[in-house]
Coordinates of C-alpha atoms in Angstrom, one line a residue:
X1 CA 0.0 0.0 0.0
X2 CA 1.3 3.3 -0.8
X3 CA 2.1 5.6 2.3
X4 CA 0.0 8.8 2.1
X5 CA 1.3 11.8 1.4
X6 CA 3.3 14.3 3.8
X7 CA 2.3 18.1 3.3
X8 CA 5.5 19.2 3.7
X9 CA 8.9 19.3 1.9
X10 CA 9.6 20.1 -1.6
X11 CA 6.6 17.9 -2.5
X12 CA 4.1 18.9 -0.2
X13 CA 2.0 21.6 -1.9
X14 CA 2.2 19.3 -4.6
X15 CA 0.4 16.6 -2.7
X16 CA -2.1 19.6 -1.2
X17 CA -3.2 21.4 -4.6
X18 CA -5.7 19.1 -5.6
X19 CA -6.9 18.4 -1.6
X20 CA -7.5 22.1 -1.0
X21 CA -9.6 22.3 -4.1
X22 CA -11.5 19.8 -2.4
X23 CA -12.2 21.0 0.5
X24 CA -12.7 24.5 -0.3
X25 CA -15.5 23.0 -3.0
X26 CA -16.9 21.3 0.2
X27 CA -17.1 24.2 2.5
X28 CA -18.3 26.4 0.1
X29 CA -21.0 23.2 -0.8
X30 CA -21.8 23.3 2.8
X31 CA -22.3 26.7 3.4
X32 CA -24.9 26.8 0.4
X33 CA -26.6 23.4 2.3
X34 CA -26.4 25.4 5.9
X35 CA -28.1 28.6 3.8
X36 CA -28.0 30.7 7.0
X37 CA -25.8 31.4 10.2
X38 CA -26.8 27.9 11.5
X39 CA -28.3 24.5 10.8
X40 CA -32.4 24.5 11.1
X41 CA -33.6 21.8 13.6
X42 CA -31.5 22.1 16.4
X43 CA -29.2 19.7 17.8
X44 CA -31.5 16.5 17.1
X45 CA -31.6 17.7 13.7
X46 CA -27.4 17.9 13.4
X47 CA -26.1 15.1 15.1
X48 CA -28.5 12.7 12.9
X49 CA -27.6 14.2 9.7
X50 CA -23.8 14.2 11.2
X51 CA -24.1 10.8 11.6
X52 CA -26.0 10.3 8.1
X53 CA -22.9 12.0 6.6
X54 CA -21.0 9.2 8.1
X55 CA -22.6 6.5 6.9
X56 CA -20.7 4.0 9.2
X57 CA -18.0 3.8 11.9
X58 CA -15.9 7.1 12.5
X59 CA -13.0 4.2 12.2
X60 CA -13.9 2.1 9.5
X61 CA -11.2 -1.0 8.3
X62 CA -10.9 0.3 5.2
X63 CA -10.6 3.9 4.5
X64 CA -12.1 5.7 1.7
X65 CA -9.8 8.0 0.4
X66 CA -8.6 11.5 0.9
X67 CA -10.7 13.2 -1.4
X68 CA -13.8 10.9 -0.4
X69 CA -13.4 11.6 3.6
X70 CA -12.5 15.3 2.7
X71 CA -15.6 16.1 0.9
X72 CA -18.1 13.8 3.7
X73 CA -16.5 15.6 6.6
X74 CA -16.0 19.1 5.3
X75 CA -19.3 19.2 4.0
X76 CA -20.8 17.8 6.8
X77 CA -19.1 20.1 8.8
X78 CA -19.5 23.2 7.2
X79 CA -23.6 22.7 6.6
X80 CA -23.6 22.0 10.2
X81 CA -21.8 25.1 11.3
X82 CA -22.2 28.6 13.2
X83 CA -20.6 30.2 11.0
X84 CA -19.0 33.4 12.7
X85 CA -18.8 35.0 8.9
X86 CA -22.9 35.1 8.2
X87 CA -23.8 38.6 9.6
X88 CA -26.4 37.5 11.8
X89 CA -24.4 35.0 13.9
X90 CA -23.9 37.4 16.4
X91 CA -24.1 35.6 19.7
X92 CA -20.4 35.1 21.4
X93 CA -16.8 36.9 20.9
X94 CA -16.4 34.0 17.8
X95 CA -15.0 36.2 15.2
X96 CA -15.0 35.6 11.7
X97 CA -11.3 35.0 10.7
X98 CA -9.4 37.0 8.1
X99 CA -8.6 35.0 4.8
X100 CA -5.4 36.0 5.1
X101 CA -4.8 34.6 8.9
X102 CA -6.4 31.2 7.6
X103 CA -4.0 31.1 4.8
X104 CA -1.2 31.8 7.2
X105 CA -2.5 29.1 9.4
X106 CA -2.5 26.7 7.1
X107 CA 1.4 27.3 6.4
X108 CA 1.8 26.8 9.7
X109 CA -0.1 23.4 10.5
X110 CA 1.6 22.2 6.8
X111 CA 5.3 23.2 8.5
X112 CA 4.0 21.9 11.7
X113 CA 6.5 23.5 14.0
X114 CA 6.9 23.0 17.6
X115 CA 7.5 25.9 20.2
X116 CA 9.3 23.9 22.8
X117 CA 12.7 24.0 21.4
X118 CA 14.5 25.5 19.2
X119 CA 15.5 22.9 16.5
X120 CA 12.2 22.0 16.1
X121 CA 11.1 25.9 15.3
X122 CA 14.2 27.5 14.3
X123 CA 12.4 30.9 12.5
X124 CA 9.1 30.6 14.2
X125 CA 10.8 30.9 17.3
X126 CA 12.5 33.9 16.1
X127 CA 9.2 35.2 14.6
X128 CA 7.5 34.6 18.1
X129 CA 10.2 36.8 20.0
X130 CA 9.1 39.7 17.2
X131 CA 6.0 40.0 17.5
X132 CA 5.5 39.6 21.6
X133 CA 7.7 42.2 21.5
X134 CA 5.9 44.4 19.4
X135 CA 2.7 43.8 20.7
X136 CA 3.8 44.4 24.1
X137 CA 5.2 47.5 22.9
X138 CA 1.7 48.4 22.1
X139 CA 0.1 47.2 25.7
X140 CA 3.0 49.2 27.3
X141 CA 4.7 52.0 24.9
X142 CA 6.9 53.6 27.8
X143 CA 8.1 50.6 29.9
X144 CA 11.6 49.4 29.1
X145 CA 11.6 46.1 29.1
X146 CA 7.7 44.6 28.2
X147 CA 7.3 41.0 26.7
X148 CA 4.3 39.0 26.0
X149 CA 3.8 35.5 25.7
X150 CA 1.3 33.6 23.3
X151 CA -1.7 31.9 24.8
X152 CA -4.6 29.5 24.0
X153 CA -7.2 33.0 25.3
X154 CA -7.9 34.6 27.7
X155 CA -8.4 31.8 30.2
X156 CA -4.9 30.7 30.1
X157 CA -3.8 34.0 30.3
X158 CA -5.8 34.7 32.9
X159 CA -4.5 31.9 34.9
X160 CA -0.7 32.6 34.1
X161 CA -1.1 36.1 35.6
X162 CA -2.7 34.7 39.1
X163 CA 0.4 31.6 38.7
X164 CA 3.2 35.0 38.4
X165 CA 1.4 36.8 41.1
X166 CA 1.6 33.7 43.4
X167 CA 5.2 33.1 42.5
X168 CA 6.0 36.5 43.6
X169 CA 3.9 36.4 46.6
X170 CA 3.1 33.5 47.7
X171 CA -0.8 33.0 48.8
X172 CA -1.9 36.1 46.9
X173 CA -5.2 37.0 47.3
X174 CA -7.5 37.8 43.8
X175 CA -9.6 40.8 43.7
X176 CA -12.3 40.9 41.1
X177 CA -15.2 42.4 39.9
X178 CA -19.4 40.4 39.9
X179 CA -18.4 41.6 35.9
X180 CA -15.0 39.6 35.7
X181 CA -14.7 36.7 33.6
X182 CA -15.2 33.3 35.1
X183 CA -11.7 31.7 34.4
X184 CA -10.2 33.6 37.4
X185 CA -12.4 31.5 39.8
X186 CA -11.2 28.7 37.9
X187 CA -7.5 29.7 37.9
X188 CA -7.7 30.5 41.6
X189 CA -8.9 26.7 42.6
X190 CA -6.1 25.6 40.1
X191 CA -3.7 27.2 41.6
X192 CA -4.7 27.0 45.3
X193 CA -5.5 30.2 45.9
X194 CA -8.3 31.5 47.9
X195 CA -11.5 31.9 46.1
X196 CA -11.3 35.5 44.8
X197 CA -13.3 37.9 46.3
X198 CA -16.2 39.3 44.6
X199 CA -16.4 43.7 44.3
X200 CA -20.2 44.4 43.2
X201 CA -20.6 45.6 39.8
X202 CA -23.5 47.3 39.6
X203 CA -23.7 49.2 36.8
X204 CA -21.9 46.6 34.9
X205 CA -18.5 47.7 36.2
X206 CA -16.5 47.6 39.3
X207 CA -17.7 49.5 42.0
X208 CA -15.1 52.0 43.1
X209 CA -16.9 52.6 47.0
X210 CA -16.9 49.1 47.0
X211 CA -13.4 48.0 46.5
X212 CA -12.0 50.4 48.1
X213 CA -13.7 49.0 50.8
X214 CA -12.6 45.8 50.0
X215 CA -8.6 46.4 50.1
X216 CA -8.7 48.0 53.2
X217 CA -10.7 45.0 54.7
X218 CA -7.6 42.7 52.9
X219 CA -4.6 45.0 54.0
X220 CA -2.0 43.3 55.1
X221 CA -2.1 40.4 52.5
X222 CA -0.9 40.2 49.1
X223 CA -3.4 41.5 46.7
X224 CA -3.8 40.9 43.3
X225 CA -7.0 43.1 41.7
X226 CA -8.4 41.7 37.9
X227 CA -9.8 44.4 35.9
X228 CA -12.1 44.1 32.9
X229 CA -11.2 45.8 29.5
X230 CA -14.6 44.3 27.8
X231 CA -17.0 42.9 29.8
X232 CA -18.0 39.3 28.4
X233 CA -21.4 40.2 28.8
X234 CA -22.1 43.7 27.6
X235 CA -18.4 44.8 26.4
X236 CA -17.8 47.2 29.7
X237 CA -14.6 48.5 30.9
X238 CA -13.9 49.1 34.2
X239 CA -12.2 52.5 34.9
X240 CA -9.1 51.8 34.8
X241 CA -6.9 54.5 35.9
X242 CA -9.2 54.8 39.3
X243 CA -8.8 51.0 39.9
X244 CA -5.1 51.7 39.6
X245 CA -5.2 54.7 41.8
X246 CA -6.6 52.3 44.1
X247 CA -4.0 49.8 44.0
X248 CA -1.7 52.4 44.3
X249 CA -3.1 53.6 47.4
X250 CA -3.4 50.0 49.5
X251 CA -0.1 49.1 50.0
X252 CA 0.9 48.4 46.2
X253 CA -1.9 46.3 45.3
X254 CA -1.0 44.7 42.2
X255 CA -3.7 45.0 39.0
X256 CA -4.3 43.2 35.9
X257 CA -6.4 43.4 33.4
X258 CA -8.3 41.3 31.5
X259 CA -8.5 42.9 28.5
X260 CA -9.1 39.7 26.2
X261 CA -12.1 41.4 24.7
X262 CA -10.8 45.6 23.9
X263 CA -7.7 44.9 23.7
X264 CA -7.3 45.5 20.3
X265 CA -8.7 48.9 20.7
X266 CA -5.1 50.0 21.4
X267 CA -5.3 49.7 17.1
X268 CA -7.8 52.4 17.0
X269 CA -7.5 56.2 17.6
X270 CA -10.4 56.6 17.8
X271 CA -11.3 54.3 20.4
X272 CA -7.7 53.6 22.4
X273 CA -8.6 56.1 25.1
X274 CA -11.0 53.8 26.6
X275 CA -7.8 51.8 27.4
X276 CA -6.3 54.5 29.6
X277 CA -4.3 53.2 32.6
X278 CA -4.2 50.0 30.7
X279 CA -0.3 50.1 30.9
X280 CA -0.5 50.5 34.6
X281 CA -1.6 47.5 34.6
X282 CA 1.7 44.8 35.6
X283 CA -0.3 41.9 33.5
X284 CA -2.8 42.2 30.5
X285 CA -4.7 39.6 28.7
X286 CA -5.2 39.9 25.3
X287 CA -7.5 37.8 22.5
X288 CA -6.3 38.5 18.6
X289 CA -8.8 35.8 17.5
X290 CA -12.2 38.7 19.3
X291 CA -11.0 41.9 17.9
X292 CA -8.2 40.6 15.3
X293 CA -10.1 38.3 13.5
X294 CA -7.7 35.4 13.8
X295 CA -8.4 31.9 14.1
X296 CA -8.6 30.5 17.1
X297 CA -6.0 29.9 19.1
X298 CA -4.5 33.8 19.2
X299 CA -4.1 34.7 22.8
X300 CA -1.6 36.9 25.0
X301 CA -0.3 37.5 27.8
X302 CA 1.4 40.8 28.3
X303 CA 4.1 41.8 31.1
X304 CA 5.4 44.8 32.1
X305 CA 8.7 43.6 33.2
X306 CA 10.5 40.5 31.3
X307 CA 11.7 39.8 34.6
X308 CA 9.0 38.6 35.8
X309 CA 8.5 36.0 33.7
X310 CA 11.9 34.1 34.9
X311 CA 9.6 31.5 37.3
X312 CA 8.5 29.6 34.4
X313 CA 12.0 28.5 33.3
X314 CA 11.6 24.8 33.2
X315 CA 14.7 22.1 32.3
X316 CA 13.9 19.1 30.6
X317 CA 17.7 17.2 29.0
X318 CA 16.5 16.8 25.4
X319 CA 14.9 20.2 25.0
X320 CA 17.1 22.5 26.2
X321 CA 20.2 21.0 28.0
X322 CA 22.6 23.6 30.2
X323 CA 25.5 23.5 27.2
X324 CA 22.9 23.8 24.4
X325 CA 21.5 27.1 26.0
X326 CA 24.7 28.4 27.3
X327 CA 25.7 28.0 23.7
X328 CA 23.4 30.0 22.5
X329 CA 20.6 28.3 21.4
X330 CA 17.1 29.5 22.7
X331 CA 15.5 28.1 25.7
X332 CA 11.8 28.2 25.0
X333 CA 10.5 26.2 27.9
X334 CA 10.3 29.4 29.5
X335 CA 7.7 30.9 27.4
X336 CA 4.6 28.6 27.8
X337 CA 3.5 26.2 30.6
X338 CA 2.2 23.7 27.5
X339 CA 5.2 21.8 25.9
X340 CA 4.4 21.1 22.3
X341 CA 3.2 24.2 21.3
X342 CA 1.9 25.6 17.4
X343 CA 3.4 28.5 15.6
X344 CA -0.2 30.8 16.1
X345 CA 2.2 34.1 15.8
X346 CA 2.7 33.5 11.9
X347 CA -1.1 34.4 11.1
X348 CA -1.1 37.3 13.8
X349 CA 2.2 38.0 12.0
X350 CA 1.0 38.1 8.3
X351 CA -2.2 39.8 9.5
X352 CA -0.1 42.7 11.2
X353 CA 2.0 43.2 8.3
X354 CA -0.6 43.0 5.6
X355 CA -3.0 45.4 7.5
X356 CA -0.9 47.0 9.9
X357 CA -2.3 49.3 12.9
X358 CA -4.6 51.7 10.7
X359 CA -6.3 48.3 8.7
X360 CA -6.8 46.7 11.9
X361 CA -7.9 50.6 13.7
X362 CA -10.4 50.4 10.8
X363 CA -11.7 47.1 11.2
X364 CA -12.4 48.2 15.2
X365 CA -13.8 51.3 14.2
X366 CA -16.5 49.6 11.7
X367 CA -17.6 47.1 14.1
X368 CA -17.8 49.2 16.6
X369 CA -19.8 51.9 14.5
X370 CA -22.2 48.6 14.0
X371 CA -23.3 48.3 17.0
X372 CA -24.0 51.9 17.5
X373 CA -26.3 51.5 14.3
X374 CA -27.7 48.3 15.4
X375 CA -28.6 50.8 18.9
X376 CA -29.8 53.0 16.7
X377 CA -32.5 50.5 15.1
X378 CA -33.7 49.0 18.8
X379 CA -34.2 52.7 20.4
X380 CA -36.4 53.8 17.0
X381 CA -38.2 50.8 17.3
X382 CA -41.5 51.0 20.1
X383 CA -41.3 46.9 20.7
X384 CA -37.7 47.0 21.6
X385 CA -35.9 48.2 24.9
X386 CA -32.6 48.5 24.7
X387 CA -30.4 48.3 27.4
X388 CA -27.5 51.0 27.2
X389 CA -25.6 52.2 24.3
X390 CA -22.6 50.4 23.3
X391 CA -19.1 50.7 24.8
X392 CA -17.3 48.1 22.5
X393 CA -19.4 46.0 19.5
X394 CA -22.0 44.2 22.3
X395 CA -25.5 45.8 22.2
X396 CA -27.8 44.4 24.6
X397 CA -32.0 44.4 23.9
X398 CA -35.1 42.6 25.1
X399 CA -38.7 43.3 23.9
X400 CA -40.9 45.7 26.1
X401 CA -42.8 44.4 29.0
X402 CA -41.3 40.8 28.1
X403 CA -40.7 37.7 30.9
X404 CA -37.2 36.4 30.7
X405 CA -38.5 33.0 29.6
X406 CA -40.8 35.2 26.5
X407 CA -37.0 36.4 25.7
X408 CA -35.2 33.2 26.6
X409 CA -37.7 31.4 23.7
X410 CA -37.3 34.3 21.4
X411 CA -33.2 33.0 21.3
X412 CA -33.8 29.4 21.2
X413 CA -36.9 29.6 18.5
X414 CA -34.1 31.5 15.9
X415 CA -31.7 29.2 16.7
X416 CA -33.8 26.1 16.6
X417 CA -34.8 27.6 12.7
X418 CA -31.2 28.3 12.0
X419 CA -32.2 31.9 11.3
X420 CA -30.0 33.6 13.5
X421 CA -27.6 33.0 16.7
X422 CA -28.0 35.8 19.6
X423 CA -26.1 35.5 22.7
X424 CA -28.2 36.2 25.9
X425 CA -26.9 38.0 29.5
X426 CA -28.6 39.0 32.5
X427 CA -28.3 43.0 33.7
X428 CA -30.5 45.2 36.0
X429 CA -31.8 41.4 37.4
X430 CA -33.5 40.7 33.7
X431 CA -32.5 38.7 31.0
X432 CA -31.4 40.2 27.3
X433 CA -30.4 39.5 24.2
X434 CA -27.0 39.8 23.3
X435 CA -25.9 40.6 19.9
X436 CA -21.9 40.6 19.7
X437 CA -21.2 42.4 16.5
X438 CA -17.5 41.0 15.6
X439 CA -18.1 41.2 11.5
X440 CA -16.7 44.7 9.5
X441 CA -18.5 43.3 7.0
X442 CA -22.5 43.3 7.9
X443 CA -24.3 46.3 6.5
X444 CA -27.3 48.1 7.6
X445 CA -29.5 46.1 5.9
X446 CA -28.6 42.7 7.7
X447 CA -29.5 44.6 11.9
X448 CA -32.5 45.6 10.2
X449 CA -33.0 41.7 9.3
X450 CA -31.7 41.0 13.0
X451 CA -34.3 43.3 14.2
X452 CA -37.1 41.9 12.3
X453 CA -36.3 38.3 13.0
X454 CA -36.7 39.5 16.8
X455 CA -40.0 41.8 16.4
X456 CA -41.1 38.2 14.4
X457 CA -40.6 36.3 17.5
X458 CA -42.2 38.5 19.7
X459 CA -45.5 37.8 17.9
X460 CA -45.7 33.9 18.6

């Protein structure tokens, strides 16, 4: 039997020509199946014609073929999708990827690099140290000596700042917002911390009254305060240079901010100066694949000081050996708690060198002048309340006089259809629906269809 083809070396893209005309045939094939932002029936509905696809075992005795299981699965795949790129999939922070970060994306699964060691990455490695470095620049433009490293999201960044803040402190106690993201609850038990305690948020943001409060009831213990730069729920920030001026005041507290969601506003002049006080910050989470339009995985974690990254230096003989570093080669254990670990800086790379700070400032800028249209719409139209105007690209809405479980159907009755995918949240003790508008490319026309759609489901 003849081995399958590799897609890499001299002969690779030979080998992947005619397999990427196949599959992009079958995602386009799919997407005209799918015909909207999801599959109609629900999941039912999905899994059996999943399994139809199939036809048999996932691992049958005798394969098919590439271009046989390429075409199934794809297809399969793609009619069954929530596709991020149809305009009224507009639920979660799932962004529609660039083509160009795909592309890149592909280059890197086909050369199939590993981040652990240098001889297995030799210029990815080098291209990794670039870019952190650049894109802490942007997180913190004055310090001397920033660095990032790349994450999975924000969750794992999240989780490395608590793991540096306990390294430097020992027990450190976590400080966050009712607004902040649920990963630092999880990082805290991780990591044996104390659960973190919990600042009210009324308004959507941090309380100022209330944590002050809170740090002088902790003084005396090593604090660690998470801020939000983009609220998961209705794209908030938190004021930023106050919560610092806090810190500042208790004894030092130490802040970070979670700024996986408007991060990327640092590309935008128009909107950056909601990020004021970010660099005050001594950590800062930030998600390329929300507002960067990457493909997931495209997290970082920013530093202030390289320094205080040292703690996660890790030795293991056949990856970087005392004489192999000391001769120069680079010790990359150091820069991720994972051990194999993909090249996700060459899209980021190719996206930030094809577009550079204005595209991307542009690409913020329309999304975020989306949802103020999108506002606009709910506020002219009588059935529709809407909740505040939008800080980032989230616009929150529920029909007037509506129970939560009249709103709560409204959601699952146009995703059940496959005729569009809202998110939902729950502010001022009600529950709304969430529209998360993450595509430059929806027009006026399509939040009028997302309004309709709603107004429709009202009337049932």
């Amino acid at each position: 039997m003849r081995a399958a083809p590799l897609a890499g070396g001299a002969l690779g893209p030979d080998a992947l020509r005619p397999l990427l005309d196949t599959t992009l045939d079958a995602l386009r094939a799919g997407a005209e199946q799918r015909g909207g932002p999801l599959p109609a029936g629900g999941p039912d509905a999905v899994a059996h014609h999943l399994r139809e696809a199939l036809a048999g075992p996932a691992l049958p005795e005798t394969g098919t073929g590439p271009d046989e299981a390429l075409r199934t699965l794809v297809h399969a795949l793609a009619a069954g999708a929530a596709d991020p790129a149809h305009p009224l999939c507009a639920a979660h922070l799932h962004t529609p990827p660039l083509a160009l970060a795909a592309a890149a994306d592909l280059a890197a699964s086909v050369l199939n690099p590993s981040l652990d060691s240098w001889d297995q990455a030799p210029a990815a490695s080098a291209l990794e140290a670039l870019v952190s470095a650049a894109l802490a620049a942007e997180v913190y433009p004055a310090a001397p000596a920033p660095d990032a490293l790349a994450t999975t999201g924000g969750t794992e960044s999240n989780q490395l700042a608590l793991l540096l803040a306990r390294e430097r402190h020992g027990s450190v106690q976590t400080v966050v917002g009712a607004n902040a993201h649920h990963s630092f609850h999880r990082a805290a038990w991780l990591l044996g911390l104390p659960e973190p305690v919990v600042v009210p948020a009324p308004s959507g943001t941090i309380d100022l009254v209330a944590l002050d409060e809170a740090l002088t009831d902790l003084a005396g213990r090593a604090l660690l305060v998470a801020a939000t730069a983009g609220t998961t729920d209705a794209g908030l920030v938190d004021p930023l240079p106050e919560i610092a001026d806090l810190c500042a005041a208790h004894g030092g507290a130490e802040l970070h901010v979670d700024a996986a969601y408007g991060g990327p506003l640092l590309f935008s002049d128009t909107h950056r100066p909601l990020l004021t006080g970010l660099d005050r910050a001594r950590t800062v989470t930030v998600d390329l694949h929300k507002l960067g339009w990457q493909p997931a995985a495209a997290g970082l974690l920013a530093v202030r000081d390289t320094a205080d990254l040292a703690v996660l230096g890790h030795t293991a003989d056949y990856l970087n050996a005392d004489d192999d570093t000391e001769a120069g080669l680079p010790d990359l254990l150091g820069r991720s708690l994972r051990t194999t670990r993909r090249p996700d800086v060459l899209k980021t790379a190719v996206t930030l060198r094809a577009l550079g700070r204005s595209g991307l400032g542009a690409l913020v800028d329309a999304c975020t002048a989306r949802a103020q249209q999108l506002a606009d719409l709910v506020e002219k139209t009588p059935g529709l309340e809407l909740y505040a105007r939008p800080t980032l690209t989230t616009v929150l809405f529920r029909p007037h006089d509506a129970t939560d479980a009249t709103v709560a159907g409204i959601r699952r009755t146009l995703l059940t259809e496959g005729r569009a995918v809202l998110g939902r949240a729950t502010a001022d003790g009600r529950l709304w629906l969430k529209a998360t508008l993450l595509n430059p490319h929806a027009t006026p026309d399509d939040l009028a269809a997302l309004i309709t759609l709603v107004e429709g489901g009202i009337d049932r």
